Short mmCIF file of C-alpha atoms and ligand atoms in Angstrom, two decimals:
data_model
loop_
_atom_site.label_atom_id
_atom_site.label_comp_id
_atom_site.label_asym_id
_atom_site.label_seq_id
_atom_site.Cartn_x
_atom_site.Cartn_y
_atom_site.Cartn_z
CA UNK M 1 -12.75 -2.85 17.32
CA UNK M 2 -11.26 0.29 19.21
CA UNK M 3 -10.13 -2.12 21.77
CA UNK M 4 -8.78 -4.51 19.76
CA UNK M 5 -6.54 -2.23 18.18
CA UNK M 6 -5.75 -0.63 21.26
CA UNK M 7 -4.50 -4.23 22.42
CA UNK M 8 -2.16 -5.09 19.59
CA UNK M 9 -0.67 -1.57 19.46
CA UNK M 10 0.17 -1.79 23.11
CA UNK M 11 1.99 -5.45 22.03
CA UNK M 12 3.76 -3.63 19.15
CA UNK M 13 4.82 -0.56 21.82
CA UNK M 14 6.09 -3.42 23.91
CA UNK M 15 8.30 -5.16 21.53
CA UNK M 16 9.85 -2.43 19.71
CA UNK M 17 10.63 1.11 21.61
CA UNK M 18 10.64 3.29 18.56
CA UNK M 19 7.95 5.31 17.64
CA UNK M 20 8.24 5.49 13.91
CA UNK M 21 6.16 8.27 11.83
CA UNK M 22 5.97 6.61 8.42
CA UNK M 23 4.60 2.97 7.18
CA UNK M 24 5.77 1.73 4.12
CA UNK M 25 3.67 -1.48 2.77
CA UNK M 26 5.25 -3.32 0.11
CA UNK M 27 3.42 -4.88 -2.77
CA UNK M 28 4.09 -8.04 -4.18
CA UNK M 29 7.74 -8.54 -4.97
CA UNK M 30 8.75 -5.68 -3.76
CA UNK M 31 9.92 -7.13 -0.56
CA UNK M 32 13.76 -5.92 -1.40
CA UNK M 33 12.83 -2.84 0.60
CA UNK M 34 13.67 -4.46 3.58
CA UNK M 35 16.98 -4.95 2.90
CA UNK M 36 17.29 -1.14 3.15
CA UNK M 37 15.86 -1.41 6.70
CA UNK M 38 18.50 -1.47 9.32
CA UNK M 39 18.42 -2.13 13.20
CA UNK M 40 15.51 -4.26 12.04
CA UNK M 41 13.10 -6.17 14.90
CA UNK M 42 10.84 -8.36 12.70
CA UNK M 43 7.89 -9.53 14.11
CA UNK M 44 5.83 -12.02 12.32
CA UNK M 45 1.88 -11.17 11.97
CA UNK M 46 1.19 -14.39 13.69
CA UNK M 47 3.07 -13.38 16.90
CA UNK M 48 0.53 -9.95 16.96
CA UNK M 49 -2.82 -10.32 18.82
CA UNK M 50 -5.83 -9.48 16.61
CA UNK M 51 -3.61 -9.40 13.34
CA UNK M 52 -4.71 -11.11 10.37
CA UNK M 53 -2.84 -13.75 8.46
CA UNK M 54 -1.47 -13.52 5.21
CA UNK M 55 -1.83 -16.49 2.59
CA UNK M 56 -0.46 -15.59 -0.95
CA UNK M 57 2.98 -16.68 -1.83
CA UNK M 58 5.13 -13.88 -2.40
CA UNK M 59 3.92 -12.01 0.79
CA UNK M 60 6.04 -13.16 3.93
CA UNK M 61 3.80 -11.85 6.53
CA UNK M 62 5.75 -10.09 8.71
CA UNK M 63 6.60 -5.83 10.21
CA UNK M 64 9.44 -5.16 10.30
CA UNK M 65 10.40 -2.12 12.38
CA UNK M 66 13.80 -0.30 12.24
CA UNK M 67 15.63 2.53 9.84
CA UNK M 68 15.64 3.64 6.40
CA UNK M 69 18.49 6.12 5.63
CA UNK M 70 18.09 7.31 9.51
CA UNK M 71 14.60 7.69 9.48
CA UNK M 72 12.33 5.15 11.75
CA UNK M 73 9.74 3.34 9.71
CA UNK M 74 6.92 0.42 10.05
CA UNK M 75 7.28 -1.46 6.91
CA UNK M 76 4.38 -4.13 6.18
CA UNK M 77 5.75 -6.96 4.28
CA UNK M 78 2.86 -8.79 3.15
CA UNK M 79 -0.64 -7.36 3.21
CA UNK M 80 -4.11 -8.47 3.32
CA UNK M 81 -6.17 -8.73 0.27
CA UNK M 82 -9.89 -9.14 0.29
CA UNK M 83 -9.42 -12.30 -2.52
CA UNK M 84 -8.02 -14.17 0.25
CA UNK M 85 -11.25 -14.00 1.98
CA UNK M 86 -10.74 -11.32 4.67
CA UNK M 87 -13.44 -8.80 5.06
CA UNK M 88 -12.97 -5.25 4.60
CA UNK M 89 -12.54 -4.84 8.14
CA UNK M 90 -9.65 -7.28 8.10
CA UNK M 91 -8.37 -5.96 5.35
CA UNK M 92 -8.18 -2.67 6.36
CA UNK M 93 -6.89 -3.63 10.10
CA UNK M 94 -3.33 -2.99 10.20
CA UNK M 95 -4.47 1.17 9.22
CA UNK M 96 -6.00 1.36 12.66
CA UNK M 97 -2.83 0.01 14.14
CA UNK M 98 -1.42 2.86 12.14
CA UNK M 99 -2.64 5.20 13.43
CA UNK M 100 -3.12 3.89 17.19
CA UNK M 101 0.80 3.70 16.83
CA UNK M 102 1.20 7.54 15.62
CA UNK M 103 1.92 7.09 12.18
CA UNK M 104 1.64 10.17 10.30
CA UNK M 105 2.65 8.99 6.56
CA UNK M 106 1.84 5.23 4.51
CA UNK M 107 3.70 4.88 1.33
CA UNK M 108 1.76 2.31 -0.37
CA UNK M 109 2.92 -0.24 -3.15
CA UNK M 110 1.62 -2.71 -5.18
CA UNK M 111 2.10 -4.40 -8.37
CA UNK M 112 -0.58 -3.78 -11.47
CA UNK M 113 -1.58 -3.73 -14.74
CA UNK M 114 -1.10 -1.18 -17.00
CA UNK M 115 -4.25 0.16 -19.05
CA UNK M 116 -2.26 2.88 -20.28
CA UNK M 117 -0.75 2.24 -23.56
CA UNK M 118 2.35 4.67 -23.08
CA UNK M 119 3.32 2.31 -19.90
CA UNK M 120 5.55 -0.25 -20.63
CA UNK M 121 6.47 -3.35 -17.66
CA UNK M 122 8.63 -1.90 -15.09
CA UNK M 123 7.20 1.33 -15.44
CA UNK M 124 6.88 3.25 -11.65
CA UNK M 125 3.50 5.20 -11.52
CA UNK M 126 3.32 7.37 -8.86
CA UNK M 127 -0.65 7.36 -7.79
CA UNK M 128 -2.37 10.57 -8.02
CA UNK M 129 -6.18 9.20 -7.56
CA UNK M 130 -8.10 5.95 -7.21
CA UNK M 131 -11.70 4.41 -8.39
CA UNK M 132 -12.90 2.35 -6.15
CA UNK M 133 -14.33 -1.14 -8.00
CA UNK M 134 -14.37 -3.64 -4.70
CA UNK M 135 -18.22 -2.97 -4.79
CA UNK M 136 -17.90 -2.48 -1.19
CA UNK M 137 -16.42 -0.06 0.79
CA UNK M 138 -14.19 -0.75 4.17
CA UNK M 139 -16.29 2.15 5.82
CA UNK M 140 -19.39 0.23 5.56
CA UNK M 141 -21.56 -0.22 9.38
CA UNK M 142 -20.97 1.71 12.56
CA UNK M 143 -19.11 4.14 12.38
CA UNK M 144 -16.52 5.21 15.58
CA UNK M 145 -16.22 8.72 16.05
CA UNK M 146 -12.99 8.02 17.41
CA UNK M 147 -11.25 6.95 14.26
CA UNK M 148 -12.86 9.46 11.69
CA UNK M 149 -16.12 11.10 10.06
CA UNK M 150 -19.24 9.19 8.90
CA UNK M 151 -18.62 10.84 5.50
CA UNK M 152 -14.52 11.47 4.97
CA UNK M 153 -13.77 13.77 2.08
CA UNK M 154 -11.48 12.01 -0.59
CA UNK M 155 -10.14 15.02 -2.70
CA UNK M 156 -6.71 14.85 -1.34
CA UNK M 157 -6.31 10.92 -1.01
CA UNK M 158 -3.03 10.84 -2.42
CA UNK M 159 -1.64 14.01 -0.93
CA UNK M 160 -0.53 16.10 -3.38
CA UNK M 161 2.44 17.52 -1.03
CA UNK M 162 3.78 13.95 -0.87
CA UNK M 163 3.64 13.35 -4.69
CA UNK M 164 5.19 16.80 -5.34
CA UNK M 165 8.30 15.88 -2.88
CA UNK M 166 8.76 12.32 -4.69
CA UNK M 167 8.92 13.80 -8.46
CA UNK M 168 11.25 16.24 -7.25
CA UNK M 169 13.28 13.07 -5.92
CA UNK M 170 12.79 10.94 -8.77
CA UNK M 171 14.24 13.76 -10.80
CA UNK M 172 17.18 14.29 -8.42
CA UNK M 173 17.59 10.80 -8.43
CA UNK M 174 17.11 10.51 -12.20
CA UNK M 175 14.29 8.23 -12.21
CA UNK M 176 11.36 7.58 -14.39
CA UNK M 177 8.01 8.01 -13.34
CA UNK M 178 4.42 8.07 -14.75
CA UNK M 179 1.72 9.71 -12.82
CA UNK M 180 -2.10 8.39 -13.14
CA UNK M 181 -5.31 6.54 -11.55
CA UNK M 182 -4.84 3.41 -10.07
CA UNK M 183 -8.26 1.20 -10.05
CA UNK M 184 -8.75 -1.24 -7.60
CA UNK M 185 -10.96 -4.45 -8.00
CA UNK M 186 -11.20 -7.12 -5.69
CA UNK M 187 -9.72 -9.96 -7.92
CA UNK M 188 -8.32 -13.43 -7.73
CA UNK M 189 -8.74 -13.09 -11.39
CA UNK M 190 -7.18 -10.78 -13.90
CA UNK M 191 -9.42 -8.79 -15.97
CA UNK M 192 -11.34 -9.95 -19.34
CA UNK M 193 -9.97 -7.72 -21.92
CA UNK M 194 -13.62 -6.57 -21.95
CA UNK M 195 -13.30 -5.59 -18.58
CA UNK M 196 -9.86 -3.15 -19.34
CA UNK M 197 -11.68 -1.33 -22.23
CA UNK M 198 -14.29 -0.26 -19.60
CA UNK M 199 -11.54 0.47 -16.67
CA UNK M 200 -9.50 2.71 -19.57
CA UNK M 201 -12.84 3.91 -20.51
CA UNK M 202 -13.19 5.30 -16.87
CA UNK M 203 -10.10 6.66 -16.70
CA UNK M 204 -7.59 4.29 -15.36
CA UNK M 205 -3.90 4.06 -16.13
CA UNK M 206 -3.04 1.26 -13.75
CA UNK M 207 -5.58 -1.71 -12.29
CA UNK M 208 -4.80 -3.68 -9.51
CA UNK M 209 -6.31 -5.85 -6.79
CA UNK M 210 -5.14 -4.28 -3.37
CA UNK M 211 -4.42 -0.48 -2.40
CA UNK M 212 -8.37 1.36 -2.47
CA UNK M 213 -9.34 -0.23 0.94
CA UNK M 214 -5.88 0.55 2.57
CA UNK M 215 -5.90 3.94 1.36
CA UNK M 216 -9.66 4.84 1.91
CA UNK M 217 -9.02 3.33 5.52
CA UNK M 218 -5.62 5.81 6.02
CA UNK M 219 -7.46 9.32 4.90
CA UNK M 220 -10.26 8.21 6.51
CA UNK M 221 -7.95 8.02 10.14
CA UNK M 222 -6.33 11.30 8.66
CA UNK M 223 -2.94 9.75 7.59
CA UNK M 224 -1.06 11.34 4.59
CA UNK M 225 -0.80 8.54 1.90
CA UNK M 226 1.73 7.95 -1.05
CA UNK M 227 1.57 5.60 -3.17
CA UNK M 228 3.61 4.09 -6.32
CA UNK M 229 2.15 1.20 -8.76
CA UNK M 230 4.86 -1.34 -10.48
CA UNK M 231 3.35 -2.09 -13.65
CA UNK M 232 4.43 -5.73 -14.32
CA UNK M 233 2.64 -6.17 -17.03
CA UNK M 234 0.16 -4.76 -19.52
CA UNK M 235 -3.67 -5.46 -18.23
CA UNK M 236 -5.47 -8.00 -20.40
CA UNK M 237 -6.26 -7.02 -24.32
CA UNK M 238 -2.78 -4.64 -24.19
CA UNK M 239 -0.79 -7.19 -22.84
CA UNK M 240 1.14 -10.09 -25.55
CA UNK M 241 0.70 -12.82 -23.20
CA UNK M 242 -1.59 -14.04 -20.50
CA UNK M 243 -0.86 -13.15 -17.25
CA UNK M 244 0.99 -14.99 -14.81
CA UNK M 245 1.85 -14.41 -10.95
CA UNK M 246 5.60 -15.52 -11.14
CA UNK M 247 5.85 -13.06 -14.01
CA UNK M 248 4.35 -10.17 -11.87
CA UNK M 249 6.75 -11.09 -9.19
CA UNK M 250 9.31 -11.36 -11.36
CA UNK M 251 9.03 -8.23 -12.97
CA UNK M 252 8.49 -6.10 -9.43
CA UNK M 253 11.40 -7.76 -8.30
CA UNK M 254 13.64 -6.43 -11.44
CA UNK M 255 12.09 -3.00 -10.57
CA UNK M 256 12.68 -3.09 -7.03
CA UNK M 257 15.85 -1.50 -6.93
CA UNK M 258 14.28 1.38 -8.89
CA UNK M 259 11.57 1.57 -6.18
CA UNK M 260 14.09 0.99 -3.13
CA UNK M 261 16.06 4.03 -4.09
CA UNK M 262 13.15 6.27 -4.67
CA UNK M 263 11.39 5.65 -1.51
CA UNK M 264 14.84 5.56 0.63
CA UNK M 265 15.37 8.64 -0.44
CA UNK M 266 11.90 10.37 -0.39
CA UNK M 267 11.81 9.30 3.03
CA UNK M 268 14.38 11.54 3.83
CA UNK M 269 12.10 14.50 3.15
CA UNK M 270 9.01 13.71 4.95
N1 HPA H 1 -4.50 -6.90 -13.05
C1 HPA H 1 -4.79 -6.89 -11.74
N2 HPA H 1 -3.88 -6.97 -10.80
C2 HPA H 1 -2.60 -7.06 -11.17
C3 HPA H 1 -2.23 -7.09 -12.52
C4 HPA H 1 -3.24 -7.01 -13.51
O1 HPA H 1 -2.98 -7.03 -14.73
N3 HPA H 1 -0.87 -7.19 -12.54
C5 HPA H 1 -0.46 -7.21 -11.24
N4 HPA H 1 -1.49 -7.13 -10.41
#
C-alpha cells in the first residue's frame, strides 16, 4: 500500500508542479466548484496509477489541480463510495495520496438527508461530528506505522478551528448555516423511515452515504478536516416525497453557488 501511494503521488508531482496544502472533495452536484478553480490541469482518475474508478452519474471522475481565490488546491471531483463496490481501502485511497502529496487541510462535501426537522432542502450544515454506521471501519487489518496510530483519537475529527473560521465567514458573507452530526451508512438505498427514527434517535441531523471513511482515513493521517452537508432533501418519514437522485442533484446544484462562495472564501483563511 505505502508503495503504491508513493507511486501515484510521484505521477501527480510529475504532472502538476504545485504543491497545494488544501483538498476540497465535492459531493454530488456540487461539481460548480470547479468553475472557481483557475490555472486548472485536470487529470482524469483513469490516467493515475493505482487510482480507483468512479461509476455513479453525477461524479465526473477527475482532480483537478489549480487556484481558488489565489490559494493552490487539489479538488476531487467525483469520489469513491463503498455502494459502488470498492472496499474500504479503495475507498479511502485518494487520503493517502493526500497526505503523500503534503496536504494539510480536506474540506469535505456531500449531499444528505436531513433528520433534523428545523432543516429545510438547501440547507448548508457545517459538520461538527460523525457516527459511523458502514459496519466496518477503513482502519480495519495491518496497520502501517507510517501513516498513523493503531488506535487514532477522534475527538477533534472535524477540527473545531476550521469550523470556527467558516461561521465567522458565513456570517461575513451573510450565509446560512446549520451546525450538527452527519451519519454515514453505506447505502445504495435510502433509509426506511424506520431506519431515520433510530438515526434521529442517535443523534443525527444529517444522513448520508459517503464522508465517515474519508474523514476517519484524513485524522487518522493527521489532516485537519472540514466538512459541509447539502441537505437535498428531508431523510425518509420527514420528507413529502420519495427520494430521487436527479432531485438530490438537482437540489445541490441550486445550492452550489451558496457553497462555492463559502468555501472560496474560507479558503482564504486557512
Ligand atoms: N439519505 C442518504 N443519502 C442521501 C440522502 C438521503 O436522504 N440524500 C442525499 N444523499
Amino acid at each position: 500500500m505505502f508503495e503504491r501511494v508513493v507511486e501515484t503521488t510521484e505521477y501527480l508531482r510529475n504532472k502538476v508542479g504545485n504543491r497545494p496544502k488544501i483538498a476540497i472533495i465535492l459531493g454530488s452536484g456540487l461539481g460548480g466548484m470547479v468553475d472557481y478553480v483557475e490555472n486548472k490541469i485536470v487529470i482524469p482518475y483513469h490516467e493515475i496509477p493505482n487510482f480507483p474508478i468512479s461509476t455513479v452519474s453525477g461524479h465526473a471522475g477527475e482532480l483537478v489541480f489549480g487556484t481558488v481565490n489565489g490559494v493552490e488546491v487539489l479538488v476531487m471531483k467525483g469520489r469513491f463510495h463503498y455502494y459502488e463496490g470498492y472496499d474500504m481501502k479503495k475507498v479511502t485511497y485518494p487520503q493517502y495520496v493526500f497526505k503523500e502529496f503534503g496536504i494539510e487541510t480536506m474540506i469535505v462535501s456531500n449531499a444528505a438527508g436531513g433528520a433534523n426537522k428545523n432543516y429545510v432542502p438547501g440547507t448548508l450544515m457545517i459538520i461538527n461530528d460523525h457516527i459511523n454506521l458502514f459496519g466496518t471501519n477503513p482502519l480495519i487489518g495491518p496497520n502501517d506505522e507510517r501513516f498513523g496510530p493503531r488506535f487514532p483519537d477522534m475527538s477533534n475529527t472535524y477540527s473545531k478551528d476550521l469550523i470556527n473560521k467558516a461561521k465567522i465567514v458565513a456570517e461575513k458573507l451573510n450565509i446560512k448555516y446549520e451546525e450538527g452530526v452527519y451519519l454515514g451508512s453505506s447505502g445504495p438505498t435510502y433509509e426506511t423511515g424506520a431506519e431515520v427514527k433510530m438515526m434521529m434517535a442517535m443523534g443525527a441531523d444529517a444522513v448520508g452515504m459517503s464522508t465517515v471513511p474519508e474523514s476517519i482515513v484524513a485524522n487518522y493521517l493527521g489532516i485537519k478536516i472540514l466538512g459541509i452537508s447539502c441537505i437535498t432533501n428531508m431523510a425518509t418519514g420527514l420528507a413529502t416525497k420519495p427520494h430521487a437522485h436527479e432531485d438530490v442533484v438537482d437540489i445541490a446544484n441550486q445550492t452550489g453557488e451558496r457553497f462555492c462562495k463559502w468555501i472560496a472564501e474560507t479558503i482564504k483563511e486557512l
